[in-house]
mmCIF file of C-alpha atoms and ligand atoms in Angstrom:
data_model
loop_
_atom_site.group_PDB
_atom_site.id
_atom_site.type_symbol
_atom_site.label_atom_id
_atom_site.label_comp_id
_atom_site.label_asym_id
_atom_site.label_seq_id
_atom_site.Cartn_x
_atom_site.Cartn_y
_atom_site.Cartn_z
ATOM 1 C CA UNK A 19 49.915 35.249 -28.693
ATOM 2 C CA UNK A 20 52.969 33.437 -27.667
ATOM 3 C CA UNK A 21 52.035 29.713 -26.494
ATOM 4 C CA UNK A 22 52.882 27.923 -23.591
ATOM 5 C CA UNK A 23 56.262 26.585 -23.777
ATOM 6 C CA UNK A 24 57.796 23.958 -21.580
ATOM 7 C CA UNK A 25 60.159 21.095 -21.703
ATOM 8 C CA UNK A 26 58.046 19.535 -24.372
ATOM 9 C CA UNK A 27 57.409 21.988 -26.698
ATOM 10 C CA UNK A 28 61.598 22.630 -26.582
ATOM 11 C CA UNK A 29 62.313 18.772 -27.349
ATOM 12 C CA UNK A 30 60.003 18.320 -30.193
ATOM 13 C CA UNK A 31 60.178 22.087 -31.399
ATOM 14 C CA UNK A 32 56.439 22.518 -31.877
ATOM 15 C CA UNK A 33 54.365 25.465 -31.286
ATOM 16 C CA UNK A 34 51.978 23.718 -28.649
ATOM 17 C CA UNK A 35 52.008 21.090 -26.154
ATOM 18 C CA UNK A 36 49.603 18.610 -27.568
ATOM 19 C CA UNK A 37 49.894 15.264 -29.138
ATOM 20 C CA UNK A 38 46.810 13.672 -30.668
ATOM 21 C CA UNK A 39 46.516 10.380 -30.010
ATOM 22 C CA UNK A 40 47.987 7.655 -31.981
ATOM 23 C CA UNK A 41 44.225 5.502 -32.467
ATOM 24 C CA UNK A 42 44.622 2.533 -33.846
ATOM 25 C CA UNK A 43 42.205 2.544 -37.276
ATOM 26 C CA UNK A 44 41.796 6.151 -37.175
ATOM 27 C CA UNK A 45 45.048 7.906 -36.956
ATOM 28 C CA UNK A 46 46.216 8.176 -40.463
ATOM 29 C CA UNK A 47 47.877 10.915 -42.694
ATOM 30 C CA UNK A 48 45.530 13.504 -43.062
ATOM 31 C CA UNK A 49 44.988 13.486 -39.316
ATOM 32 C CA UNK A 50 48.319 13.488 -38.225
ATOM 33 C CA UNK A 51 49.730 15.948 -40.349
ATOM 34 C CA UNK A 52 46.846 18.736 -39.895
ATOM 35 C CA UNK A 53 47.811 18.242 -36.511
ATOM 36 C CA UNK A 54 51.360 19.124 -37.031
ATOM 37 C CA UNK A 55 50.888 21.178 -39.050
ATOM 38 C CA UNK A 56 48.918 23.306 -36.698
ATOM 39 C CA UNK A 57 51.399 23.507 -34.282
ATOM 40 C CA UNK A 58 51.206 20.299 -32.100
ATOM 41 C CA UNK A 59 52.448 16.672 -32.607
ATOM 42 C CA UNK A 60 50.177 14.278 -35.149
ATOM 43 C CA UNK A 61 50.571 10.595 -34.587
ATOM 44 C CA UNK A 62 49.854 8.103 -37.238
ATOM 45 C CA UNK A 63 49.062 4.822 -35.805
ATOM 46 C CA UNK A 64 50.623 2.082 -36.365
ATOM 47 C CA UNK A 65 47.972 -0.648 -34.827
ATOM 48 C CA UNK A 66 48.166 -3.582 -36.875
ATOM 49 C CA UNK A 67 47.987 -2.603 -40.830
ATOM 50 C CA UNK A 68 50.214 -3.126 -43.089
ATOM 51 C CA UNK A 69 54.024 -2.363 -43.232
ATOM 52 C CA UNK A 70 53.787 -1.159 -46.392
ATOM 53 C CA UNK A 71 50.830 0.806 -45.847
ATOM 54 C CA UNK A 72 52.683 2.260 -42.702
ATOM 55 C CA UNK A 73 55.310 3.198 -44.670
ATOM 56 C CA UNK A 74 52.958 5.301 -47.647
ATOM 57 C CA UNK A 75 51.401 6.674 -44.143
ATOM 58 C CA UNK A 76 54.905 7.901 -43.203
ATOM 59 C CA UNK A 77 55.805 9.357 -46.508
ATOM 60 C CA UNK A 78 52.343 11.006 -46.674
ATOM 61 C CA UNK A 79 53.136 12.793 -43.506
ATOM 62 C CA UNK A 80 56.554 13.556 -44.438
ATOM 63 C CA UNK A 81 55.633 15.452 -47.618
ATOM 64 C CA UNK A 82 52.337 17.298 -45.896
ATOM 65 C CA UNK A 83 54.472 18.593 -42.639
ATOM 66 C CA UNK A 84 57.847 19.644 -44.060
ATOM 67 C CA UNK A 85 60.257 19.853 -41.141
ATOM 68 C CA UNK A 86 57.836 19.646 -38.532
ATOM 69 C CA UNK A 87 57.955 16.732 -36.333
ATOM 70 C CA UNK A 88 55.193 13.810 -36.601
ATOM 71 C CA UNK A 89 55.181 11.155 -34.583
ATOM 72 C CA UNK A 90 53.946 7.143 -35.347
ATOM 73 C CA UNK A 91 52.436 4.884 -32.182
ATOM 74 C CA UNK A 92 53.887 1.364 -32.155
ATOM 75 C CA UNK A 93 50.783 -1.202 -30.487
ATOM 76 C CA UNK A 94 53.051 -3.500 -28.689
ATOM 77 C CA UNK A 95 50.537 -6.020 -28.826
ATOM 78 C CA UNK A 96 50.563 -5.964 -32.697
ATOM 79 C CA UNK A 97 51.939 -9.022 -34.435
ATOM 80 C CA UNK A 98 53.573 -6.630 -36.644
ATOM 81 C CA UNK A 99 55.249 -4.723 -33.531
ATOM 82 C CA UNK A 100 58.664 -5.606 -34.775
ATOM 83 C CA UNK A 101 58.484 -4.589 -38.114
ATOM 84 C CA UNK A 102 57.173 -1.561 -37.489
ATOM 85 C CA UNK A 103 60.023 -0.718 -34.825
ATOM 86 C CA UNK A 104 62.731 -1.518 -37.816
ATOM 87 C CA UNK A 105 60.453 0.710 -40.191
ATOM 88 C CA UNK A 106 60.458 4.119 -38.259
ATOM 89 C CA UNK A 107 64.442 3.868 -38.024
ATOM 90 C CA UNK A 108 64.342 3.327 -41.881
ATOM 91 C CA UNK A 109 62.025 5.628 -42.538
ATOM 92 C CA UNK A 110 63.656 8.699 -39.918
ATOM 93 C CA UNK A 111 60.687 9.205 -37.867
ATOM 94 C CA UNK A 112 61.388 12.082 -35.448
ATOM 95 C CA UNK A 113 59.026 10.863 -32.579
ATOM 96 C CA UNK A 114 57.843 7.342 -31.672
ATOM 97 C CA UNK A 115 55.064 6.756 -28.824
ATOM 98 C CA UNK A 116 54.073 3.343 -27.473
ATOM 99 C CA UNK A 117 50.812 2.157 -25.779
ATOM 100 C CA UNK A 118 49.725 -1.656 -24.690
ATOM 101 C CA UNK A 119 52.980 -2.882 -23.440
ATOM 102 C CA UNK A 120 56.872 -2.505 -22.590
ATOM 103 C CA UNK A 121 59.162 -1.550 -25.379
ATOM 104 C CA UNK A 122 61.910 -1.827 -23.386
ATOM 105 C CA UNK A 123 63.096 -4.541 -26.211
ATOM 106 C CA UNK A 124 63.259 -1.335 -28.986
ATOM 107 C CA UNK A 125 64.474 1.446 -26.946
ATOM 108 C CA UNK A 126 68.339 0.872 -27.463
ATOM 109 C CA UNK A 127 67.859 0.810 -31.216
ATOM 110 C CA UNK A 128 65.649 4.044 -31.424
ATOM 111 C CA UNK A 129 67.369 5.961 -29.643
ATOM 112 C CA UNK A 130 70.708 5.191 -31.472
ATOM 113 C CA UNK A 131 68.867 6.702 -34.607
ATOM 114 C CA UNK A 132 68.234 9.546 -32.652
ATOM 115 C CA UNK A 133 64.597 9.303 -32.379
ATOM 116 C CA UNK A 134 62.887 10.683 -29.381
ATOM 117 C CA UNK A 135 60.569 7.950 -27.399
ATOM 118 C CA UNK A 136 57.795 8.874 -25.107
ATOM 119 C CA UNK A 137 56.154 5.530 -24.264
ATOM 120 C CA UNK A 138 52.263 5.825 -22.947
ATOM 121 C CA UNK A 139 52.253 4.158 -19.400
ATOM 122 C CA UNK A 140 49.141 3.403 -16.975
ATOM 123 C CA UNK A 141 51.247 3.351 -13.833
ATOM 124 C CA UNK A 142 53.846 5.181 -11.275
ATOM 125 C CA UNK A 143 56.177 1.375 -11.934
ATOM 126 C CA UNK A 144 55.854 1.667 -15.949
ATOM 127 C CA UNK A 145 56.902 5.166 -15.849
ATOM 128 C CA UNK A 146 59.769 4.407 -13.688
ATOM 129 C CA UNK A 147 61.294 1.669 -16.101
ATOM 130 C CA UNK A 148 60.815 3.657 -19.015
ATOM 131 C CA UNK A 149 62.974 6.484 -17.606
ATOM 132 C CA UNK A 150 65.468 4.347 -16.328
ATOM 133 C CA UNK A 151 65.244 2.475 -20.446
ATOM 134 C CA UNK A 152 65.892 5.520 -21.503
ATOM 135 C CA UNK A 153 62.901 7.200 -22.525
ATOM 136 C CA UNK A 154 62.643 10.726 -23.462
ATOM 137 C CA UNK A 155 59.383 12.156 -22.055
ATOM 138 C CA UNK A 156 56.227 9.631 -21.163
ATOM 139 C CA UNK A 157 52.057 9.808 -21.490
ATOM 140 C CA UNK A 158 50.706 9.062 -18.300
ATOM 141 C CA UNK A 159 47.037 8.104 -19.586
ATOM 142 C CA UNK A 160 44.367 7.961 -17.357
ATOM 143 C CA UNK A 161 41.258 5.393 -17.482
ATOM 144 C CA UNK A 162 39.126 8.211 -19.155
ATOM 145 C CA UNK A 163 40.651 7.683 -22.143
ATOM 146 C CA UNK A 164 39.369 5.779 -25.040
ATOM 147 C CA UNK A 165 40.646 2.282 -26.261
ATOM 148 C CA UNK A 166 43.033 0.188 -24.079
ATOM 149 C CA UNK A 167 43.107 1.337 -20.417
ATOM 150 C CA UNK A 168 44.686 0.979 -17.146
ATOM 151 C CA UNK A 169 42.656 1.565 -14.244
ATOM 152 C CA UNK A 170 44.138 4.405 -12.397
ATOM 153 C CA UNK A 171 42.538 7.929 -13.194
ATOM 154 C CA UNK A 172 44.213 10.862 -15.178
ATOM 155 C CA UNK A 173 43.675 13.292 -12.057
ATOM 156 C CA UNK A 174 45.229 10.427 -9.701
ATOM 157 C CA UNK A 175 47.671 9.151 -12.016
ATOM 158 C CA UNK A 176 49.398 12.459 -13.439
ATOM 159 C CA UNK A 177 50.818 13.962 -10.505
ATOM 160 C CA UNK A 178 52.105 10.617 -8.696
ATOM 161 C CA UNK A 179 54.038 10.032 -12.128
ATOM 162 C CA UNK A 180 55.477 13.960 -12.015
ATOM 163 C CA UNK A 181 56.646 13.354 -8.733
ATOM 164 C CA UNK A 182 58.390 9.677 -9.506
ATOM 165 C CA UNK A 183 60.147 10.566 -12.680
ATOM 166 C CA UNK A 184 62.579 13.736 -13.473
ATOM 167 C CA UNK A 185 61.530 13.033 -17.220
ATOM 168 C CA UNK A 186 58.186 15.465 -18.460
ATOM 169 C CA UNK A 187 55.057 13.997 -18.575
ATOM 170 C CA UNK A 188 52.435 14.747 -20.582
ATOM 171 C CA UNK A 189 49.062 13.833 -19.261
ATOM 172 C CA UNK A 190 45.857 12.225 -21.194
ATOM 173 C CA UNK A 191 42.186 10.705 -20.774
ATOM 174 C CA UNK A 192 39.753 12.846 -20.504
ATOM 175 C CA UNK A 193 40.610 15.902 -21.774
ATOM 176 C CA UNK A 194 39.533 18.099 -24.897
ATOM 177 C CA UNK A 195 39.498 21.514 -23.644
ATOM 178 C CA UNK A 196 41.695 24.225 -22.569
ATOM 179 C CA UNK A 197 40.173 23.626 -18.561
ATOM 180 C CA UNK A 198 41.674 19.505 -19.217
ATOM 181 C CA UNK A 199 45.002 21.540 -20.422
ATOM 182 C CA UNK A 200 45.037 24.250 -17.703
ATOM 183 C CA UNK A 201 44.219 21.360 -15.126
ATOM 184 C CA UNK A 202 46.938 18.744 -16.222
ATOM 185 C CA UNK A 203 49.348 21.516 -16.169
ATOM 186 C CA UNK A 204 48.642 21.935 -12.238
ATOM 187 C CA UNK A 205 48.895 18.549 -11.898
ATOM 188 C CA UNK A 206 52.338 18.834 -13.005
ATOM 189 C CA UNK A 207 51.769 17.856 -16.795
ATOM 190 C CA UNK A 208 53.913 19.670 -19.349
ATOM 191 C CA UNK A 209 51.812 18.874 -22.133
ATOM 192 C CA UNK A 210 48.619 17.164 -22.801
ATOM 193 C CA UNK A 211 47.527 13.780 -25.444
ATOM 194 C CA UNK A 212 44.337 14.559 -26.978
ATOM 195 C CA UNK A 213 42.155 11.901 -28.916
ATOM 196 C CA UNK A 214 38.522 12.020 -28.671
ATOM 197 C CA UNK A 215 37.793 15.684 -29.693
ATOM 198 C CA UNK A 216 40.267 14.665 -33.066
ATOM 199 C CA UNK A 217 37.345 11.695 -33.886
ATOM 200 C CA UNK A 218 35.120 15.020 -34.582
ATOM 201 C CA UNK A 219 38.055 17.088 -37.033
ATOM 202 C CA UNK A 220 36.901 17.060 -40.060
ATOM 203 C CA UNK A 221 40.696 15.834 -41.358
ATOM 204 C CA UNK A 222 39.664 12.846 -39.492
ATOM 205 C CA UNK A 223 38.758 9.910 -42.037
ATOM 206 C CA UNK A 224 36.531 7.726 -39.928
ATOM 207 C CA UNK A 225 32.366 6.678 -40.859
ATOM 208 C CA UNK A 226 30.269 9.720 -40.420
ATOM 209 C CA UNK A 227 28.322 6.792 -38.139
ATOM 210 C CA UNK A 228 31.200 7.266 -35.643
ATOM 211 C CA UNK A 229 31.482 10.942 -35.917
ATOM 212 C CA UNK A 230 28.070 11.275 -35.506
ATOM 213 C CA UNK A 231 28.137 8.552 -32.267
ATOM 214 C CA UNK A 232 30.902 10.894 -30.539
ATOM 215 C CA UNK A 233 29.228 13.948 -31.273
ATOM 216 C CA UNK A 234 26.003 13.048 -29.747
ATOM 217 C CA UNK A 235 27.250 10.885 -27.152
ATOM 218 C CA UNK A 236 26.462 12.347 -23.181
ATOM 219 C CA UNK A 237 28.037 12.294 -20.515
ATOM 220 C CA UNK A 238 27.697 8.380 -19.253
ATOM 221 C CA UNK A 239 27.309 7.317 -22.558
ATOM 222 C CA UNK A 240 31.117 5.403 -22.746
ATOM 223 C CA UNK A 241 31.536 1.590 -21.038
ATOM 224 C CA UNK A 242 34.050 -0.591 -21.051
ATOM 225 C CA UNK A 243 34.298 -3.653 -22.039
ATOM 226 C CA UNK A 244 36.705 -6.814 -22.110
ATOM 227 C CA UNK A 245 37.429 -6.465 -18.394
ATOM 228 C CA UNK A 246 36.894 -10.598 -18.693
ATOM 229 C CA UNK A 247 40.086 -10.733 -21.518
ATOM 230 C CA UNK A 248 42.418 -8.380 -19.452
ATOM 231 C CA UNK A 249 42.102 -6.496 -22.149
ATOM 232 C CA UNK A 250 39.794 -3.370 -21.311
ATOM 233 C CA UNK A 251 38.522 -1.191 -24.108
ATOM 234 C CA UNK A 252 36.368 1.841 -23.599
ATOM 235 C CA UNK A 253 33.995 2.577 -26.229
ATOM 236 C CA UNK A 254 31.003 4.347 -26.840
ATOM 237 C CA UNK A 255 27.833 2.581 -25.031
ATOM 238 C CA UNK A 256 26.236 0.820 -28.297
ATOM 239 C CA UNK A 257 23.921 -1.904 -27.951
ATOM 240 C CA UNK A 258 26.707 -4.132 -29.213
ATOM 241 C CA UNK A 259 29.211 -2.901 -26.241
ATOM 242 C CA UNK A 260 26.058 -3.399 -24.093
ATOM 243 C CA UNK A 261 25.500 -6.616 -24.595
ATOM 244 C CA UNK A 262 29.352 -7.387 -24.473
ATOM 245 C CA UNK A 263 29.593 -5.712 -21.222
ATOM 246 C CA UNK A 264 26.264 -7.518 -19.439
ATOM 247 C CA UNK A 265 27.838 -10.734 -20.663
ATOM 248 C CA UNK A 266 30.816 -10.639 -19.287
ATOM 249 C CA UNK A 267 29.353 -9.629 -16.370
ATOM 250 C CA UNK A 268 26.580 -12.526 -16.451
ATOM 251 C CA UNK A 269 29.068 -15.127 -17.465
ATOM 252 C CA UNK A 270 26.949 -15.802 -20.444
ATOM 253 C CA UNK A 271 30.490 -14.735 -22.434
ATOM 254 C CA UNK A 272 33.531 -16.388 -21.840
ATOM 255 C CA UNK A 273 36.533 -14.343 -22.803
ATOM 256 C CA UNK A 274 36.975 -17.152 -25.936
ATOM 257 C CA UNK A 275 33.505 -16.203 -27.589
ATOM 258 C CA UNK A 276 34.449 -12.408 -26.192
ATOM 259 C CA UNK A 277 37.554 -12.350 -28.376
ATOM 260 C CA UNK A 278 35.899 -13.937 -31.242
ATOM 261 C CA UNK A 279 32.858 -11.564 -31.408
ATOM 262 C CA UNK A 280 35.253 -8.496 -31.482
ATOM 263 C CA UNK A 281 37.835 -9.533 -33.766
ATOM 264 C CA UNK A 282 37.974 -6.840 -36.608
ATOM 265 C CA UNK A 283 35.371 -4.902 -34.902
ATOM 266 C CA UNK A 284 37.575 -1.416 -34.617
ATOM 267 C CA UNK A 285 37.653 -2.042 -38.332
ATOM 268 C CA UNK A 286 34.034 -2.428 -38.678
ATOM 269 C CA UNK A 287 33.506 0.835 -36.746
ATOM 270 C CA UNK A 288 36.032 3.200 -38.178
ATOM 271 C CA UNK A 289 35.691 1.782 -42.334
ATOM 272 C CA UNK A 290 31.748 0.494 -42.257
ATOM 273 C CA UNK A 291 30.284 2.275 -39.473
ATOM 274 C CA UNK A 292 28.741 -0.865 -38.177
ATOM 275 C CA UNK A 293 26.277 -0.405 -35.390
ATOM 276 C CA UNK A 294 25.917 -4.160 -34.595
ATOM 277 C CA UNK A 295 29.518 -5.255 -35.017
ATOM 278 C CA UNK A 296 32.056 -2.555 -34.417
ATOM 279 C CA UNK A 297 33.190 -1.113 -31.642
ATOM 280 C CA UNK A 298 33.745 2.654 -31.472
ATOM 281 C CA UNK A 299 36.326 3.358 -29.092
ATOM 282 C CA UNK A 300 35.811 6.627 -27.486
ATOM 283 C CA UNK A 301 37.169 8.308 -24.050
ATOM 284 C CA UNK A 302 34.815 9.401 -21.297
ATOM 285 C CA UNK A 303 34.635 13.025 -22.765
ATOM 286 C CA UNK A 304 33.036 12.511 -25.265
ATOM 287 C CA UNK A 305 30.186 14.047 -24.312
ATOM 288 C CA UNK A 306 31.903 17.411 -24.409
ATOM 289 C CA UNK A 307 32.740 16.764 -27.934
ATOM 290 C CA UNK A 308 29.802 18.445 -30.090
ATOM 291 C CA UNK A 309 31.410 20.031 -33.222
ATOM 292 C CA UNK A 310 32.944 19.110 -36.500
ATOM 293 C CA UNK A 311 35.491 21.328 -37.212
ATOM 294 C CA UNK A 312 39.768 21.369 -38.225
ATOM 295 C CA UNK A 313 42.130 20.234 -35.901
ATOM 296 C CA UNK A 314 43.783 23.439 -36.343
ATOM 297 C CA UNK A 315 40.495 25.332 -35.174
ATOM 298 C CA UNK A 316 40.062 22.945 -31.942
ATOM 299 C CA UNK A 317 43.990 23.582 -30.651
ATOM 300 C CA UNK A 318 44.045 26.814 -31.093
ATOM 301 C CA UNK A 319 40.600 27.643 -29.166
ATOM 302 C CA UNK A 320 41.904 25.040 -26.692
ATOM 303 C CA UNK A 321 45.660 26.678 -25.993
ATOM 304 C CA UNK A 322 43.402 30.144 -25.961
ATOM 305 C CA UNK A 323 41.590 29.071 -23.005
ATOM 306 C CA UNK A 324 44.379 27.157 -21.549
ATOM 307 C CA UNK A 325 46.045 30.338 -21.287
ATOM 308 C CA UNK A 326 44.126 32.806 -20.287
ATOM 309 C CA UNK A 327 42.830 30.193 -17.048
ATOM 310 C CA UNK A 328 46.817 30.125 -16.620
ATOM 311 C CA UNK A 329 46.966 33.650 -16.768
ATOM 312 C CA UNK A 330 50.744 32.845 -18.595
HETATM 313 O O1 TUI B 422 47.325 1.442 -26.172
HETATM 314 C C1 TUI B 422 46.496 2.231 -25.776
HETATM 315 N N1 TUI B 422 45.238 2.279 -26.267
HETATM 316 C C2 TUI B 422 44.743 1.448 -27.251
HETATM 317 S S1 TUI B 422 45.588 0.242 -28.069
HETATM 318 C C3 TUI B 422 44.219 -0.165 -28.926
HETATM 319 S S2 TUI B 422 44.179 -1.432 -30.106
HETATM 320 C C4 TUI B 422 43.799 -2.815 -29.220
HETATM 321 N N2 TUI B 422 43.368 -3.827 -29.918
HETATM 322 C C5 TUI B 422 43.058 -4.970 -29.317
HETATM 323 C C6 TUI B 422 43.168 -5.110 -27.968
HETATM 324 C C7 TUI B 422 43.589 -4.084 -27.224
HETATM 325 C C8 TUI B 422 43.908 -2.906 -27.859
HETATM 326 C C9 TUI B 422 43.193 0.630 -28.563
HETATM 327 N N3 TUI B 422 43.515 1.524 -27.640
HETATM 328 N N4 TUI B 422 46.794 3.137 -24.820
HETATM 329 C C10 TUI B 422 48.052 3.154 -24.188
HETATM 330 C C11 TUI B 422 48.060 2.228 -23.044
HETATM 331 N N5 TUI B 422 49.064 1.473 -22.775
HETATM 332 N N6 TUI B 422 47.072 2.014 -22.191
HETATM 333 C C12 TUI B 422 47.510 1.075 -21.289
HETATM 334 C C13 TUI B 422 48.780 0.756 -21.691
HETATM 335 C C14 TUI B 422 49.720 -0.168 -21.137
HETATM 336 C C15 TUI B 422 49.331 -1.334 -20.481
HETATM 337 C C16 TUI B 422 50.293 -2.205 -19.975
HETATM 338 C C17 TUI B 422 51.074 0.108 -21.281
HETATM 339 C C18 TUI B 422 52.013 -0.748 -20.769
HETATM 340 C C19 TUI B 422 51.624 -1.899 -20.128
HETATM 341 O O2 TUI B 422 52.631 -2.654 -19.700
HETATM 342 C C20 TUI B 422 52.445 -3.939 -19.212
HETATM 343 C C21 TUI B 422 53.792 -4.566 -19.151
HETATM 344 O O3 TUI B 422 54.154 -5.219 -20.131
HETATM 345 O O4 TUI B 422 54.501 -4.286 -18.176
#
């Protein structure tokens, strides 16, 4: 079966449209580069670890994936933001996304080196000033997704960014079978940002807590918290999100305490499991996530429906 091909697929030279999501704590090595190595685009994140551990993630990659292209997410919120924009022109990473911010300040520099940019955006504006900065493709991410959000929706947000930018687009939130694929690609998408369904690959290192928590999660079982901060994070609906959530709501949290009850709490969900102190970021699919399984198994059963719903 020949997959889909579109401007995306001919940039990066991979096999299939999809990029799995660059999640802070979660995206490491083995991840990214089963990923890529199945055909799409892996993503290491860079969050806020460690140079040097970003740059033994990189080399990991490297020597797993050959000459297929991986990618690495720079948090623009990150403290170590800048480093990490110097490392991936050291370290010749083909593909750098972005999420939580502008990188206008980087763009000049990485694309010098030749590597291709595709900032995430939340907004028609964002979009815009990437394309004019320069930017090679974008994510147009929907509030479905998990982790940091903006508030516009993926089926709201997709098509009004296809129809403001010439660059592609590739749509996420939400999405994590081949109906989300089939469905962004109406919308105008030409390829699609998975995260969620990766929690449940088995190449993906998190707690068995959290796979467990995404696998059994239902429908309305994500909320989102840190609306107080500006900062919104959606997660899966623990008692501990719970009672962040009513007390924001109830004033009985002020956005100081907020921030101090959830530092290192990602950390506490993806390394410890931690059902009173970490937060498990998850998107708002998650309840159509039920099944451990490789990466490679879940993209190409998702491309296989894709397809066939898009009859080619
Ligand atoms: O970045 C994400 N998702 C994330 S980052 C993260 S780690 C984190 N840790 C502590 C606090 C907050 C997050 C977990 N999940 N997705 C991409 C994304 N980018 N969503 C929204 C945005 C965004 C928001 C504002 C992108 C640009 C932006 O620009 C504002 C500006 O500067 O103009």
């Amino acid at each position: 079966m020949t997959a889909v091909k579109t401007r995306i697929t001919e940039l990066l030279g991979i096999k299939y449209p999809i990029f799995q999501g660059g999640m802070a704590w979660i995206a490491e090595h083995t991840l990214a580069s089963a990923v890529s190595n199945a055909g799409g685009l892996g993503i290491i994140a860079g969050g806020s670890a460690p140079i040097d551990y970003l740059r033994d993630q990189i080399r990991q990659t490297k020597a797993a994936v050959g000459d297929k292209p991986f990618g690495v997410n720079i948090m623009l919120m990150s403290p170590n933001a800048d480093d990490l924009a110097k490392l991936v022109i050291e370290e010749g990473v083909p593909v750098v996304t972005t999420g939580a911010g502008n990188p206008g300040k980087y763009m000049a520099a990485w694309k010098e080196a030749g590597i291709k940019v595709i900032p995430v955006i939340p907004s028609v504006a964002l979009a815009k000033r990437m394309e004019r900065a320069g930017a090679d493709a974008v994510v147009a991410e929907g509030t479905e997704s998990g982790g940091h959000i903006g508030e516009n929706t993926t089926m709201c947000l997709v098509p009004q960014v296809v129809d403001a930018v010439e660059i592609p687009v590739i749509a996420a939130g939400g999405i994590a079978d081949g109906r989300g694929i089939a469905a962004s690609f109406m919308l105008g998408a030409e390829g699609v940002q998975v995260g969620t369904r990766f929690l449940a690959a088995e190449e993906c290192q998190i707690h068995p807590t959290y796979k467990e928590l995404v696998v059994k999660a239902k429908d309305t079982d994500s909320i989102v918290t840190g609306r107080s901060t500006g900062h919104p994070c959606r997660n899966v609906k623990t008692k501990f999100a719970k009672m962040l959530a009513n007390g924001e709501k109830d004033g009985s949290l002020t956005p100081e305490k907020f921030e101090e009850i959830t530092l290192g709490s990602l950390r506490k969900a993806v390394q410890d499991g931690n059902l009173e102190e970490g937060s498990f970021l998850c998107g708002a699919i998650a309840g159509m996530v039920t099944k451990i399984e490789p990466a490679k198994d879940m993209i190409e059963e998702m491309f296989k429906q894709a397809e066939e719903l898009l009859g080619k």
